[in-house]
Amino acid sequence: MRRKQKSAFNGTNPMMVWWNLAARSAEMLTASAEVVARRSVQMSRMGHSPSARDRSELVGMVTEKVAATQQSATAMFFTASSTAAHAWLTPWWLYNGRGSRKSAAAVTDSAARILTAGMQPYRQRAISNAKRLRKRKTT
């Protein structure tokens, strides 16, 4: 019978949730800087007459920001809603012996969870754009 390994991040340590947020933010910022640099070079090369491929990239920049904003707002709303419900019920659970320190710890790191959920759509796009633009051949 295989035993499930315990991870350092199991949701009970609020500091690990904040560390996860910091690490993901650093990843996103690094990928974003790379994307901005590559797209800036691309825009300077296209000049006043962008090709169809360049126009597609320019339109994609705008639409992906709108989509990421919508996904971010939705993720933050649902995370905040579940956290609020959890925070409201935790004292009752603890009083009746149904809760644990895990449920109390989940309330203390709720801000980091909300921020992580809201950042995730931007992070995913920044990393995927950086990978895609690294592969793109300049013409």
PDB file of C-alpha atoms in Angstrom:
ATOM      1  CA  MET A   1       0.000   0.000   0.000  1.00  0.00           C
ATOM      2  CA  ARG A   2       1.461   3.313  -1.054  1.00  0.00           C
ATOM      3  CA  ARG A   3       1.553   6.099   1.458  1.00  0.00           C
ATOM      4  CA  LYS A   4       0.732   9.579   0.353  1.00  0.00           C
ATOM      5  CA  GLN A   5       3.748  11.855   0.682  1.00  0.00           C
ATOM      6  CA  LYS A   6       3.329  14.976   2.729  1.00  0.00           C
ATOM      7  CA  SER A   7       4.300  18.131   0.942  1.00  0.00           C
ATOM      8  CA  ALA A   8       5.637  21.323   2.452  1.00  0.00           C
ATOM      9  CA  PHE A   9       2.615  23.090   0.981  1.00  0.00           C
ATOM     10  CA  ASN A  10      -0.459  21.317   2.271  1.00  0.00           C
ATOM     11  CA  GLY A  11      -2.644  24.315   3.014  1.00  0.00           C
ATOM     12  CA  THR A  12      -2.040  24.315   6.762  1.00  0.00           C
ATOM     13  CA  ASN A  13       0.935  26.661   6.827  1.00  0.00           C
ATOM     14  CA  PRO A  14      -0.063  30.246   5.971  1.00  0.00           C
ATOM     15  CA  MET A  15       3.562  31.206   5.366  1.00  0.00           C
ATOM     16  CA  MET A  16       3.811  28.647   2.554  1.00  0.00           C
ATOM     17  CA  VAL A  17       0.785  30.195   0.849  1.00  0.00           C
ATOM     18  CA  TRP A  18       2.492  33.597   0.906  1.00  0.00           C
ATOM     19  CA  TRP A  19       5.754  32.029  -0.299  1.00  0.00           C
ATOM     20  CA  ASN A  20       3.873  30.400  -3.176  1.00  0.00           C
ATOM     21  CA  LEU A  21       2.394  33.783  -4.100  1.00  0.00           C
ATOM     22  CA  ALA A  22       5.845  35.402  -4.082  1.00  0.00           C
ATOM     23  CA  ALA A  23       7.387  32.639  -6.207  1.00  0.00           C
ATOM     24  CA  ARG A  24       4.581  32.755  -8.775  1.00  0.00           C
ATOM     25  CA  SER A  25       4.796  36.552  -8.890  1.00  0.00           C
ATOM     26  CA  ALA A  26       8.511  36.360  -9.623  1.00  0.00           C
ATOM     27  CA  GLU A  27       7.865  33.856 -12.431  1.00  0.00           C
ATOM     28  CA  MET A  28       5.196  36.090 -13.921  1.00  0.00           C
ATOM     29  CA  LEU A  29       7.315  39.236 -13.717  1.00  0.00           C
ATOM     30  CA  THR A  30      10.290  37.545 -15.358  1.00  0.00           C
ATOM     31  CA  ALA A  31       8.169  36.153 -18.182  1.00  0.00           C
ATOM     32  CA  SER A  32       6.394  39.510 -18.613  1.00  0.00           C
ATOM     33  CA  ALA A  33       9.696  41.358 -18.949  1.00  0.00           C
ATOM     34  CA  GLU A  34      10.802  38.905 -21.615  1.00  0.00           C
ATOM     35  CA  VAL A  35       7.516  39.248 -23.518  1.00  0.00           C
ATOM     36  CA  VAL A  36       7.670  43.066 -23.420  1.00  0.00           C
ATOM     37  CA  ALA A  37      11.256  43.040 -24.682  1.00  0.00           C
ATOM     38  CA  ARG A  38      10.531  40.602 -27.518  1.00  0.00           C
ATOM     39  CA  ARG A  39       7.359  42.382 -28.577  1.00  0.00           C
ATOM     40  CA  SER A  40       9.065  45.772 -28.475  1.00  0.00           C
ATOM     41  CA  VAL A  41      11.740  44.515 -30.855  1.00  0.00           C
ATOM     42  CA  GLN A  42       9.050  42.985 -33.045  1.00  0.00           C
ATOM     43  CA  MET A  43       7.077  46.261 -33.158  1.00  0.00           C
ATOM     44  CA  SER A  44      10.154  48.292 -33.981  1.00  0.00           C
ATOM     45  CA  ARG A  45      10.918  45.954 -36.892  1.00  0.00           C
ATOM     46  CA  MET A  46       7.408  46.043 -38.322  1.00  0.00           C
ATOM     47  CA  GLY A  47       7.422  49.818 -38.732  1.00  0.00           C
ATOM     48  CA  HIS A  48       4.420  51.453 -40.382  1.00  0.00           C
ATOM     49  CA  SER A  49       3.373  48.469 -42.471  1.00  0.00           C
ATOM     50  CA  PRO A  50       2.778  45.425 -40.273  1.00  0.00           C
ATOM     51  CA  SER A  51       2.277  42.072 -41.951  1.00  0.00           C
ATOM     52  CA  ALA A  52      -0.808  39.949 -41.359  1.00  0.00           C
ATOM     53  CA  ARG A  53       1.158  37.939 -38.826  1.00  0.00           C
ATOM     54  CA  ASP A  54       2.186  41.131 -36.997  1.00  0.00           C
ATOM     55  CA  ARG A  55      -1.385  42.459 -36.991  1.00  0.00           C
ATOM     56  CA  SER A  56      -2.573  39.152 -35.569  1.00  0.00           C
ATOM     57  CA  GLU A  57      -0.007  39.462 -32.761  1.00  0.00           C
ATOM     58  CA  LEU A  58      -1.086  43.048 -32.017  1.00  0.00           C
ATOM     59  CA  VAL A  59      -4.772  42.138 -31.851  1.00  0.00           C
ATOM     60  CA  GLY A  60      -3.940  39.093 -29.743  1.00  0.00           C
ATOM     61  CA  MET A  61      -2.144  41.280 -27.200  1.00  0.00           C
ATOM     62  CA  VAL A  62      -5.318  43.215 -26.515  1.00  0.00           C
ATOM     63  CA  THR A  63      -7.780  40.331 -26.518  1.00  0.00           C
ATOM     64  CA  GLU A  64      -5.648  38.210 -24.207  1.00  0.00           C
ATOM     65  CA  LYS A  65      -5.473  41.057 -21.659  1.00  0.00           C
ATOM     66  CA  VAL A  66      -9.265  41.384 -21.669  1.00  0.00           C
ATOM     67  CA  ALA A  67      -9.724  37.629 -21.298  1.00  0.00           C
ATOM     68  CA  ALA A  68      -7.148  37.457 -18.495  1.00  0.00           C
ATOM     69  CA  THR A  69      -8.875  40.307 -16.662  1.00  0.00           C
ATOM     70  CA  GLN A  70     -12.234  38.540 -16.855  1.00  0.00           C
ATOM     71  CA  GLN A  71     -10.774  35.238 -15.685  1.00  0.00           C
ATOM     72  CA  SER A  72      -8.868  36.948 -12.890  1.00  0.00           C
ATOM     73  CA  ALA A  73     -11.944  38.744 -11.587  1.00  0.00           C
ATOM     74  CA  THR A  74     -13.976  35.536 -11.700  1.00  0.00           C
ATOM     75  CA  ALA A  75     -11.293  33.508  -9.922  1.00  0.00           C
ATOM     76  CA  MET A  76     -10.882  36.152  -7.223  1.00  0.00           C
ATOM     77  CA  PHE A  77     -14.650  36.355  -6.714  1.00  0.00           C
ATOM     78  CA  PHE A  78     -15.084  32.609  -6.270  1.00  0.00           C
ATOM     79  CA  THR A  79     -12.024  32.302  -4.038  1.00  0.00           C
ATOM     80  CA  ALA A  80     -13.180  35.214  -1.894  1.00  0.00           C
ATOM     81  CA  SER A  81     -16.703  33.778  -1.700  1.00  0.00           C
ATOM     82  CA  SER A  82     -15.550  30.360  -0.559  1.00  0.00           C
ATOM     83  CA  THR A  83     -13.091  31.941   1.876  1.00  0.00           C
ATOM     84  CA  ALA A  84     -15.807  34.153   3.334  1.00  0.00           C
ATOM     85  CA  ALA A  85     -18.103  31.185   3.813  1.00  0.00           C
ATOM     86  CA  HIS A  86     -15.269  29.236   5.388  1.00  0.00           C
ATOM     87  CA  ALA A  87     -14.380  32.136   7.683  1.00  0.00           C
ATOM     88  CA  TRP A  88     -17.983  32.493   8.733  1.00  0.00           C
ATOM     89  CA  LEU A  89     -18.353  28.788   9.553  1.00  0.00           C
ATOM     90  CA  THR A  90     -14.943  28.158  11.167  1.00  0.00           C
ATOM     91  CA  PRO A  91     -15.804  29.478  14.660  1.00  0.00           C
ATOM     92  CA  TRP A  92     -18.940  27.354  14.690  1.00  0.00           C
ATOM     93  CA  TRP A  93     -17.002  24.273  13.541  1.00  0.00           C
ATOM     94  CA  LEU A  94     -14.326  24.844  16.172  1.00  0.00           C
ATOM     95  CA  TYR A  95     -16.927  25.376  18.898  1.00  0.00           C
ATOM     96  CA  ASN A  96     -18.746  22.154  18.009  1.00  0.00           C
ATOM     97  CA  GLY A  97     -15.568  20.124  17.677  1.00  0.00           C
ATOM     98  CA  ARG A  98     -15.946  19.624  13.936  1.00  0.00           C
ATOM     99  CA  GLY A  99     -13.209  22.008  12.899  1.00  0.00           C
ATOM    100  CA  SER A 100      -9.498  21.913  13.326  1.00  0.00           C
ATOM    101  CA  ARG A 101      -6.499  24.158  13.242  1.00  0.00           C
ATOM    102  CA  LYS A 102      -6.397  23.529   9.500  1.00  0.00           C
ATOM    103  CA  SER A 103      -9.710  25.322   9.055  1.00  0.00           C
ATOM    104  CA  ALA A 104      -8.496  28.209  11.219  1.00  0.00           C
ATOM    105  CA  ALA A 105      -5.242  28.429   9.233  1.00  0.00           C
ATOM    106  CA  ALA A 106      -7.188  28.529   5.969  1.00  0.00           C
ATOM    107  CA  VAL A 107      -8.843  31.736   7.111  1.00  0.00           C
ATOM    108  CA  THR A 108      -5.550  33.427   7.994  1.00  0.00           C
ATOM    109  CA  ASP A 109      -4.072  32.954   4.531  1.00  0.00           C
ATOM    110  CA  SER A 110      -7.202  33.914   2.602  1.00  0.00           C
ATOM    111  CA  ALA A 111      -5.734  37.131   1.175  1.00  0.00           C
ATOM    112  CA  ALA A 112      -2.813  35.249  -0.351  1.00  0.00           C
ATOM    113  CA  ARG A 113      -5.161  32.662  -1.826  1.00  0.00           C
ATOM    114  CA  ILE A 114      -7.341  35.362  -3.380  1.00  0.00           C
ATOM    115  CA  LEU A 115      -4.315  37.152  -4.843  1.00  0.00           C
ATOM    116  CA  THR A 116      -2.859  33.904  -6.170  1.00  0.00           C
ATOM    117  CA  ALA A 117      -6.139  33.037  -7.869  1.00  0.00           C
ATOM    118  CA  GLY A 118      -6.350  36.491  -9.420  1.00  0.00           C
ATOM    119  CA  MET A 119      -2.768  36.433 -10.655  1.00  0.00           C
ATOM    120  CA  GLN A 120      -2.927  32.960 -12.219  1.00  0.00           C
ATOM    121  CA  PRO A 121      -4.515  33.918 -15.601  1.00  0.00           C
ATOM    122  CA  TYR A 122      -1.893  36.643 -16.137  1.00  0.00           C
ATOM    123  CA  ARG A 123       0.921  34.327 -15.090  1.00  0.00           C
ATOM    124  CA  GLN A 124      -0.192  31.558 -17.451  1.00  0.00           C
ATOM    125  CA  ARG A 125      -0.382  33.935 -20.391  1.00  0.00           C
ATOM    126  CA  ALA A 126       2.948  35.588 -19.676  1.00  0.00           C
ATOM    127  CA  ILE A 127       4.757  32.258 -19.454  1.00  0.00           C
ATOM    128  CA  SER A 128       3.088  30.823 -22.567  1.00  0.00           C
ATOM    129  CA  ASN A 129       3.761  34.034 -24.539  1.00  0.00           C
ATOM    130  CA  ALA A 130       7.416  33.998 -23.507  1.00  0.00           C
ATOM    131  CA  LYS A 131       7.764  30.387 -24.693  1.00  0.00           C
ATOM    132  CA  ARG A 132       5.924  31.077 -27.926  1.00  0.00           C
ATOM    133  CA  LEU A 133       7.892  34.225 -28.742  1.00  0.00           C
ATOM    134  CA  ARG A 134      11.205  32.452 -28.054  1.00  0.00           C
ATOM    135  CA  LYS A 135      10.345  29.966 -30.797  1.00  0.00           C
ATOM    136  CA  ARG A 136       9.107  32.565 -33.276  1.00  0.00           C
ATOM    137  CA  LYS A 137      11.430  33.159 -36.161  1.00  0.00           C
ATOM    138  CA  THR A 138      11.895  36.753 -37.248  1.00  0.00           C
ATOM    139  CA  THR A 139      11.383  37.465 -40.920  1.00  0.00           C
TER     140      THR A 139
END
